[in-house]
Each structure stands twice: as structure tokens, then as C-alpha cells.
CSV table of C-alpha atoms in Angstrom, one decimal:
chain,number,residue,atom,x,y,z
A,1,MET,CA,-4.8,71.3,9.6
A,2,LYS,CA,-8.8,72.2,11.3
A,3,ALA,CA,-8.4,71.5,15.0
A,4,ALA,CA,-11.0,68.5,15.6
A,5,GLN,CA,-8.3,67.2,12.7
A,6,HIS,CA,-4.9,68.1,15.0
A,7,ALA,CA,-6.4,66.8,17.6
A,8,THR,CA,-7.2,63.3,15.1
A,9,ALA,CA,-3.8,63.1,13.9
A,10,ALA,CA,-1.9,64.3,17.4
A,11,ARG,CA,-3.2,61.0,20.0
A,12,THR,CA,-2.2,58.8,16.9
A,13,ARG,CA,0.1,56.4,17.4
A,14,ILE,CA,2.0,55.8,14.2
A,15,TRP,CA,5.3,52.7,14.7
A,16,LEU,CA,8.0,51.8,12.3
A,17,ASP,CA,10.0,49.0,11.7
A,18,LEU,CA,11.9,50.0,8.8
A,19,ALA,CA,15.3,50.1,6.9
A,20,SER,CA,16.5,52.7,5.6
A,21,GLY,CA,16.8,53.6,2.0
A,22,SER,CA,13.0,52.6,-0.5
A,23,GLY,CA,12.0,55.3,0.3
A,24,ALA,CA,11.5,54.8,4.3
A,25,ASP,CA,12.6,58.0,5.3
A,26,ALA,CA,9.5,59.0,2.4
A,27,LEU,CA,7.5,57.2,4.2
A,28,ARG,CA,8.3,59.0,7.8
A,29,GLY,CA,8.4,63.1,5.8
A,30,ALA,CA,4.6,61.9,4.3
A,31,LEU,CA,2.7,61.4,7.8
A,32,MET,CA,4.7,64.2,9.9
A,33,GLY,CA,2.9,66.1,6.4
A,34,MET,CA,0.1,64.6,8.4
A,35,GLY,CA,0.8,65.7,11.5
A,36,LEU,CA,1.3,62.2,12.8
A,37,ILE,CA,4.4,61.4,14.7
A,38,PRO,CA,5.7,58.1,13.1
A,39,GLN,CA,7.6,56.2,17.2
A,40,PRO,CA,10.1,52.8,16.4
A,41,LEU,CA,8.7,50.2,17.2
A,42,PRO,CA,11.5,48.3,19.7
A,43,LEU,CA,13.7,46.3,19.5
A,44,ASP,CA,13.3,44.3,22.9
A,45,PRO,CA,10.9,41.5,22.8
A,46,GLY,CA,8.3,43.6,25.9
A,47,PRO,CA,8.1,46.9,25.1
A,48,ARG,CA,7.7,45.2,21.6
A,49,ARG,CA,4.5,43.4,22.4
A,50,GLN,CA,3.4,47.1,24.7
A,51,ALA,CA,3.6,49.0,21.4
A,52,LEU,CA,1.7,46.4,19.4
A,53,ALA,CA,-1.5,46.1,21.7
A,54,THR,CA,-1.4,49.5,21.0
A,55,LEU,CA,-3.2,48.4,17.9
A,56,LYS,CA,-6.7,47.5,19.4
A,57,GLU,CA,-5.9,51.2,20.0
A,58,GLY,CA,-6.2,52.5,16.5
A,59,ALA,CA,-2.7,53.0,16.3
A,60,LEU,CA,-1.1,51.5,13.3
A,61,ALA,CA,2.6,49.8,12.3
A,62,PHE,CA,5.0,50.6,9.3
A,63,LEU,CA,7.3,47.0,9.2
A,64,ASP,CA,9.3,45.8,6.8
A,65,VAL,CA,10.4,42.6,6.9
A,66,SER,CA,13.0,42.0,4.2
A,67,ASP,CA,15.6,40.7,6.7
A,68,PRO,CA,15.3,37.8,8.3
A,69,ALA,CA,17.5,38.2,11.8
A,70,LEU,CA,15.3,40.7,12.3
A,71,HIS,CA,11.6,38.8,11.8
A,72,GLY,CA,12.7,35.9,11.5
A,73,PRO,CA,12.5,33.1,9.0
A,74,ARG,CA,8.8,33.1,8.7
A,75,PRO,CA,7.8,36.6,9.4
A,76,PHE,CA,3.7,36.3,8.2
A,77,SER,CA,3.4,34.4,10.7
A,78,ALA,CA,5.6,35.4,13.5
A,79,LEU,CA,4.2,38.6,13.2
A,80,VAL,CA,0.8,37.5,13.4
A,81,GLN,CA,1.9,35.6,16.9
A,82,ALA,CA,3.6,39.2,18.4
A,83,LEU,CA,-0.1,41.4,17.6
A,84,PRO,CA,-2.5,41.2,20.3
A,85,GLU,CA,-6.0,40.0,17.9
A,86,PRO,CA,-5.8,38.7,15.0
A,87,ALA,CA,-8.3,41.9,13.4
A,88,ALA,CA,-5.2,43.6,14.9
A,89,ALA,CA,-2.8,42.2,11.1
A,90,GLY,CA,-5.7,44.7,9.3
A,91,ARG,CA,-3.6,48.1,10.8
A,92,VAL,CA,-0.1,47.2,10.1
A,93,MET,CA,1.8,47.7,6.6
A,94,LEU,CA,4.1,45.6,5.5
A,95,SER,CA,7.0,45.9,3.0
A,96,ARG,CA,10.3,44.2,1.6
A,97,SER,CA,12.2,47.3,0.7
A,98,ARG,CA,15.4,45.5,0.7
A,99,SER,CA,15.2,42.3,-0.1
A,100,GLY,CA,14.3,42.8,-4.6
A,101,HIS,CA,11.3,42.4,-5.1
A,102,VAL,CA,7.5,40.8,-4.7
A,103,SER,CA,5.6,38.2,-5.7
A,104,PRO,CA,1.8,38.3,-6.4
A,105,ALA,CA,1.8,35.1,-4.6
A,106,ASP,CA,3.2,37.0,-2.2
A,107,ARG,CA,1.2,40.0,-1.3
A,108,ALA,CA,-1.9,37.4,-1.7
A,109,TRP,CA,0.1,35.3,1.2
A,110,ALA,CA,-0.1,39.2,2.9
A,111,GLN,CA,-3.4,39.9,2.3
A,112,ASN,CA,-4.9,36.0,3.2
A,113,LEU,CA,-3.1,36.6,6.8
A,114,GLY,CA,-5.6,39.6,7.5
A,115,PHE,CA,-2.1,42.3,7.0
A,116,ALA,CA,-3.5,45.6,4.7
A,117,ASP,CA,-0.9,45.2,2.1
A,118,LEU,CA,3.3,44.0,0.8
A,119,LEU,CA,4.7,46.2,-0.9
A,120,PRO,CA,7.7,46.2,-2.3
A,121,ASP,CA,9.1,49.9,-1.9
A,122,TRP,CA,7.2,52.5,0.1
A,123,LEU,CA,7.2,54.9,-3.3
A,124,GLY,CA,6.4,54.2,-6.1
A,125,GLY,CA,8.9,54.9,-8.2
A,126,ALA,CA,9.1,58.8,-9.8
A,127,ASP,CA,5.7,59.9,-9.2
A,128,CYS,CA,5.1,58.3,-5.4
A,129,HIS,CA,1.6,56.0,-6.8
A,130,ALA,CA,2.4,53.3,-3.6
A,131,LEU,CA,3.2,56.6,-1.6
A,132,ARG,CA,-0.1,57.9,-2.0
A,133,ASP,CA,-2.0,55.0,-1.7
A,134,VAL,CA,-0.3,54.7,2.1
A,135,VAL,CA,-0.8,57.9,3.2
A,136,ALA,CA,-5.0,57.2,1.8
A,137,TRP,CA,-5.5,53.9,3.7
A,138,VAL,CA,-3.3,56.1,6.6
A,139,ALA,CA,-6.3,58.4,6.6
A,140,ARG,CA,-8.7,55.8,6.0
A,141,SER,CA,-7.5,54.8,8.9
A,142,THR,CA,-7.4,56.6,11.4
A,143,GLY,CA,-10.6,59.3,9.9
A,144,LEU,CA,-8.6,61.6,8.8
A,145,ASP,CA,-9.2,63.1,5.7
A,146,VAL,CA,-7.4,62.2,3.1
A,147,PRO,CA,-4.6,65.4,1.7
A,148,ALA,CA,-3.5,66.8,-0.5
A,149,PRO,CA,-0.6,65.3,-2.4
A,150,HIS,CA,1.0,69.3,-1.8
A,151,GLU,CA,0.5,69.3,1.6
A,152,TRP,CA,2.8,65.9,2.3
A,153,LEU,CA,5.4,65.8,-1.0
A,154,PRO,CA,8.0,68.6,0.4
A,155,TYR,CA,8.2,66.9,3.2
A,156,THR,CA,8.9,63.8,1.5
A,157,ARG,CA,11.8,65.5,-0.2
A,158,LEU,CA,13.3,66.9,2.2
A,159,LEU,CA,13.3,63.3,4.5
A,160,SER,CA,14.6,61.4,1.1
A,161,GLY,CA,17.8,59.9,1.7
A,162,SER,CA,20.0,59.0,-0.4
A,163,GLY,CA,18.7,54.8,-0.4
A,164,ASP,CA,20.2,51.8,-1.2
A,165,GLU,CA,21.0,49.7,-3.7
A,166,LYS,CA,17.8,48.4,-4.3
A,167,SER,CA,16.1,50.7,-3.6
A,168,ALA,CA,18.7,52.3,-7.0
A,169,ALA,CA,18.0,49.5,-8.8
A,170,ARG,CA,14.2,49.9,-8.3
A,171,ALA,CA,15.2,53.3,-9.7
A,172,ILE,CA,16.6,52.3,-12.7
A,173,VAL,CA,12.8,50.3,-13.5
A,174,TRP,CA,10.9,53.2,-13.4
A,175,GLY,CA,13.1,55.2,-14.7
A,176,LEU,CA,13.8,54.1,-17.5
A,177,THR,CA,10.4,51.7,-19.0
A,178,GLY,CA,7.7,53.4,-16.1
A,179,GLU,CA,6.4,50.7,-14.7
A,180,ALA,CA,7.2,48.3,-11.5
A,181,PRO,CA,9.9,46.4,-12.2
A,182,GLU,CA,7.7,43.4,-10.9
A,183,ALA,CA,4.9,45.1,-14.6
A,184,CYS,CA,8.0,45.2,-16.4
A,185,THR,CA,9.0,41.8,-15.3
A,186,ALA,CA,5.7,40.4,-16.3
A,187,ARG,CA,4.9,42.4,-19.2
A,188,LEU,CA,8.8,40.6,-20.9
A,189,ALA,CA,7.6,37.1,-19.9
A,190,THR,CA,4.3,38.0,-23.4
A,191,GLU,CA,7.3,40.0,-24.9
A,192,LEU,CA,10.3,37.7,-25.4
A,193,ASP,CA,10.8,34.9,-26.9
A,194,ILE,CA,10.9,32.4,-24.9
A,195,ALA,CA,11.1,29.0,-25.5
A,196,ASP,CA,13.4,25.2,-24.4
A,197,ARG,CA,16.8,25.8,-25.6
A,198,ARG,CA,19.4,23.6,-25.3
A,199,TRP,CA,23.6,23.4,-25.6
A,200,ARG,CA,26.1,21.5,-25.2
A,201,LEU,CA,23.7,18.3,-24.2
A,202,HIS,CA,22.0,20.1,-21.5
A,203,ASP,CA,18.4,21.2,-22.0
A,204,TYR,CA,17.3,24.6,-21.5
A,205,PRO,CA,13.4,25.4,-20.4
A,206,ARG,CA,11.9,28.2,-20.5
A,207,CYS,CA,15.0,31.2,-21.2
A,208,PHE,CA,15.5,33.7,-23.8
A,209,ILE,CA,18.5,34.8,-25.8
A,210,GLY,CA,20.8,37.9,-24.0
A,211,SER,CA,21.9,40.5,-27.2
A,212,HIS,CA,18.2,39.2,-28.1
A,213,ALA,CA,16.8,40.5,-25.3
A,214,VAL,CA,18.8,43.6,-25.7
A,215,GLU,CA,17.3,43.8,-29.1
A,216,HIS,CA,13.9,43.6,-28.5
A,217,LEU,CA,14.6,46.5,-26.2
A,218,MET,CA,16.5,48.9,-27.8
A,219,HIS,CA,13.5,49.3,-30.0
A,220,ARG,CA,10.4,48.8,-27.4
A,221,LEU,CA,11.5,51.4,-25.5
A,222,ARG,CA,14.2,53.6,-28.1
A,223,ARG,CA,16.7,53.1,-25.1
A,224,PRO,CA,20.6,53.4,-26.3
A,225,ARG,CA,21.8,50.1,-25.7
A,226,GLU,CA,23.8,51.2,-22.7
A,227,GLU,CA,20.9,51.9,-20.5
A,228,VAL,CA,19.0,48.7,-21.4
A,229,LEU,CA,21.9,46.9,-19.9
A,230,ALA,CA,21.1,48.9,-17.1
A,231,LEU,CA,17.7,47.5,-16.8
A,232,GLY,CA,18.8,44.2,-18.1
A,233,GLN,CA,21.2,45.0,-14.7
A,234,ALA,CA,19.0,46.1,-12.5
A,235,LEU,CA,15.6,43.4,-12.8
A,236,GLY,CA,18.9,41.4,-11.5
A,237,GLU,CA,19.9,43.3,-8.7
A,238,LEU,CA,15.8,42.5,-8.0
A,239,GLY,CA,16.1,38.9,-8.2
A,240,LEU,CA,13.2,38.9,-11.5
A,241,LEU,CA,16.2,38.0,-14.1
A,242,VAL,CA,18.7,35.7,-13.8
A,243,HIS,CA,21.5,34.1,-15.7
A,244,VAL,CA,20.4,30.3,-16.7
A,245,THR,CA,22.9,29.4,-14.6
A,246,GLN,CA,23.8,32.5,-12.4
A,247,GLU,CA,26.8,32.6,-14.2
A,248,HIS,CA,26.3,35.8,-16.1
A,249,SER,CA,25.2,39.3,-15.6
A,250,PHE,CA,22.9,40.9,-17.8
A,251,LEU,CA,25.2,40.9,-20.5
A,252,ASP,CA,23.9,41.2,-24.3
A,253,GLN,CA,25.5,38.7,-26.0
A,254,ASP,CA,24.3,34.9,-26.8
A,255,LEU,CA,24.0,34.0,-23.5
A,256,TYR,CA,20.1,32.2,-21.8
A,257,TYR,CA,18.4,34.0,-19.2
A,258,ARG,CA,15.6,33.2,-17.6
A,259,LEU,CA,13.0,35.8,-16.2
A,260,ALA,CA,12.5,34.5,-12.1
A,261,TRP,CA,8.4,35.2,-13.0
A,262,SER,CA,5.5,32.3,-13.4
A,263,ASP,CA,1.5,33.2,-13.6
A,264,ALA,CA,1.6,29.8,-12.7
A,265,LEU,CA,3.7,29.4,-9.5
A,266,ASP,CA,1.3,32.9,-8.5
A,267,ARG,CA,-1.7,30.5,-8.3
A,268,VAL,CA,-0.5,28.3,-6.0
A,269,ASP,CA,-0.7,29.0,-2.4
A,270,ALA,CA,2.6,30.4,-1.1
A,271,ALA,CA,1.8,29.5,2.0
A,272,ALA,CA,1.1,25.8,1.5
A,273,VAL,CA,4.7,26.2,-1.0
A,274,TRP,CA,6.0,27.1,2.0
A,275,ARG,CA,5.3,25.3,4.6
A,276,SER,CA,5.8,22.5,2.4
A,277,ALA,CA,9.4,23.5,1.5
A,278,GLU,CA,9.7,24.1,5.7
A,279,GLN,CA,8.6,20.2,6.5
A,280,GLY,CA,10.8,18.8,3.8
A,281,LEU,CA,14.0,20.6,3.8
A,282,PRO,CA,15.4,19.8,7.4
A,283,GLU,CA,14.2,16.8,6.3
A,284,MET,CA,16.2,16.5,3.3
A,285,SER,CA,19.3,18.1,4.9
A,286,ALA,CA,21.8,16.3,5.9
A,287,THR,CA,26.5,16.2,6.1
A,288,ARG,CA,27.3,16.0,2.4
A,289,SER,CA,31.2,16.4,1.2
A,290,HIS,CA,32.5,18.5,-1.0
A,291,HIS,CA,36.2,18.0,-2.1
A,292,GLY,CA,37.6,16.5,1.2
A,293,ARG,CA,35.1,19.2,3.4
A,294,ASP,CA,31.7,18.4,5.3
A,295,TYR,CA,29.0,20.8,5.4
A,296,ALA,CA,26.1,19.7,8.4
A,297,ASP,CA,22.8,19.2,7.8
A,298,CYS,CA,22.2,21.0,3.4
A,299,PHE,CA,19.8,19.8,1.1
A,300,VAL,CA,21.7,19.0,-2.5
A,301,GLY,CA,19.8,22.4,-4.7
A,302,GLU,CA,18.4,20.0,-7.9
A,303,GLU,CA,17.1,16.9,-5.1
A,304,ALA,CA,14.7,20.1,-3.4
A,305,VAL,CA,13.6,20.8,-6.8
A,306,ALA,CA,12.7,17.9,-8.5
A,307,TRP,CA,11.6,17.6,-4.4
A,308,LEU,CA,9.0,20.1,-4.4
A,309,ALA,CA,7.7,19.9,-8.0
A,310,ALA,CA,6.2,16.4,-7.5
A,311,ARG,CA,4.9,17.8,-4.4
A,312,HIS,CA,3.3,20.6,-6.2
A,313,ASP,CA,2.6,19.7,-9.4
A,314,LEU,CA,5.0,22.5,-10.7
A,315,HIS,CA,7.2,22.3,-13.5
A,316,ARG,CA,10.3,22.2,-12.7
A,317,VAL,CA,11.0,25.9,-13.7
A,318,ASP,CA,8.4,26.6,-11.6
A,319,ALA,CA,9.4,24.8,-8.5
A,320,TRP,CA,13.5,26.7,-8.9
A,321,LEU,CA,11.3,29.4,-8.9
A,322,ALA,CA,9.9,29.2,-5.5
A,323,LEU,CA,12.8,27.5,-3.8
A,324,HIS,CA,14.6,31.0,-5.4
A,325,ARG,CA,12.5,33.1,-4.1
A,326,MET,CA,13.2,31.1,-0.6
A,327,ALA,CA,16.5,31.6,-1.2
A,328,GLN,CA,15.9,35.8,-1.5
A,329,TRP,CA,13.6,36.3,1.0
A,330,GLY,CA,16.6,35.0,3.7
A,331,TRP,CA,14.6,30.9,4.2
A,332,ILE,CA,17.3,29.0,2.0
A,333,GLU,CA,20.9,29.7,1.8
A,334,HIS,CA,24.8,28.3,0.4
A,335,VAL,CA,26.6,25.9,2.8
A,336,THR,CA,28.9,28.7,2.2
A,337,ARG,CA,26.6,31.9,0.8
A,338,ALA,CA,29.3,32.2,-2.2
A,339,ARG,CA,26.1,31.0,-4.6
A,340,PRO,CA,22.3,31.7,-5.2
A,341,PHE,CA,19.9,29.4,-5.3
A,342,ILE,CA,20.8,26.8,-8.4
A,343,ASP,CA,19.0,23.6,-9.8
A,344,GLY,CA,21.8,22.4,-9.2
A,345,HIS,CA,24.8,20.1,-7.3
A,346,PHE,CA,24.8,22.2,-4.8
A,347,PHE,CA,24.5,22.4,-0.2
A,348,TYR,CA,22.1,24.3,0.5
A,349,ARG,CA,20.8,24.5,4.3
A,350,TRP,CA,17.4,25.6,5.5
A,351,ARG,CA,17.9,28.9,7.9
A,352,GLY,CA,15.1,27.5,9.8
A,353,ASP,CA,16.2,25.2,11.8
A,354,ALA,CA,19.1,28.0,13.1
A,355,GLU,CA,15.8,30.5,14.3
A,356,ARG,CA,14.4,27.6,15.4
A,357,ALA,CA,17.6,27.4,17.3
A,358,ALA,CA,19.0,30.1,18.6
A,359,ALA,CA,15.3,31.1,19.8
């Protein structure tokens, strides 16, 4: 590294607030390979504000917003309020590396608020394409030359950890398809025989048959059955593929499944849908009873789906998907934390109220 470049790197502050796994260690390694020394972003409010204030002086920050316990129920708006000025959002790169997938609407929401980007993870597959883009962004943002991959990739290999369940699921999808899980799901939405189906007098819109999907993927990917099953189950781990009543993992059987992906929903302003839920779901909440037990401040899943569909002129499946994604973010939870979000007579809570009460 040239002397001028070394001096620039030495005076550039890099703040990290990252969950372990999902490429976080590789990101640290890449930054160190550029001569940058990342520091943990303080958790205590006072020092944290002081650290974020340095964004005005050229610092950069990398934050993982997966955990609502750390970032609150509304991570984007809370982060904007914590920044020293609105323009500082452009010096913050976000990731959601431990909470499933990132939809196009999620990403657009973050970018519309001024953040540099919202990534599903820091790596981007075996070729580290996301990390390459992050390295280029860091270089542009700090005035450094964009380094060649051979200058920083050895550091990522040295520091990369074994990852976690979510990163393992992403690695499976990348390894079997060569695509990001989000891109794989979008492709499947155009390839599979997705239709409205009926079983025992109950209608299941926009679903496909598990065994048919297995045969299709075996043929297209030229992969054995066990690997195709592993692919479907990995997509399930990421919240991208679900059984229509969420009672089964992905199986090679005549069961109905649904892709948690919708171009129609992603054309709707995600922030507007979130604001509707923040305002409306607490108003729908009340003490409800089941099998002799009372559950305070909860709403019924199927009622919330119908309400959100009517409010935003959505198909019922798209309204379910919006609430499913909120549950994936941790904004909605089942009253006993025993179920994912289901369009049925199950009780859920909006976590924002609890977070505000604790604040």
C-alpha cells in the first residue's frame, strides 16, 4: 500500500455492529486487508452516539439489524434517529444476516431512507460477490484505491468462521444453484406449476406440489433427490418456502407449498405496510382465551391478514406474506412462540408495544 493510501486508511474509522457468522468475520478480514482497523460499535447509548457522530467526519459503519432485541422493533427508523444527520445514513451499510431473506421491498425501503444498502449477508456466495461490492464501496467512500481481490481475500479466508444455521442454509442454496436464495426463489416463482388448489373443501391459493417441484429441480439442476430436498429445506430455513399450513418441512410428497415471494407485494411501499401494521395491529389486540388460558394484548392471524389485505388492496396471500416477513424480522410473534405466522385462528402479538413499554 502506498504511503498516502496507508495514511488515509490509518485515520479512517470503521465501526462494526455485527452478529457472528454469515460472513461477518470475512468482512473484518477484508477491511483489515485494506489497511483499515474495524472497531466494535459501542452498545451503551452515550458512547454509541459519540461513535456514530464520527460518520460526519468520514467514518463508516456496518450494522446487522437482524435482532430486534438489540435494534428495537423498527431498526431503520431507530437508526435514522440515532444518526448525527440524515446524510450520514449513506455511510452506513446494513445487513440482515441472521434472520432469513431480504426482499426487494426491504432493500428499497432501506435505500429510500438513505442507507448505502441492505444485504442478506456479507459474502454473496462462493465467489464473495457481495463482499467484493462492499470492498469497492468502502474504497470509494474513503478515497482509497479499489484493491484487487488477491490483496484482501487471504485475510477473509484466515478470519472466516464456521458460520451459523442461517449462513449454512444460504451456502447450501449457493452451492446447489449458483444463485442467491432470493434469486433462486424468484426463478422458481416463474418455473413451478403454481396454481390455486383445493384439499378437503379448503382452498389453497398460489401453491405448488412438493413432489412435482422435486422432479423439476432434479431435471433442471441435474442433482440427486437428496440434494434437491436439502435445497428446499434450506429455502425453508430462510423463510422463502413454506408449507401452506406450516406443518411440514419440504418433502418429496404430494403436499402443498408456497414460495414466500411476490412481485406484487414488492411493488407496494414496505414502509407504508409496516406503518399500517404498527398502528392497526395494536388496535386489534385484546385479551383472548384458548383452552381456559388468557392471552393479553394479542390479535388473530387470519383477522390481521384480512384487515391488511383490505387496507392495501392486496391479495390475501400477499397480505399473509407481508405479515410473515414481519414475523421473520421479529416484529410479530406467536403468543407462546410455538408457531410461525399462519393465516388461521392463532394468536399473535405486535412486539413494538413491548419494546416501547420497556424503553
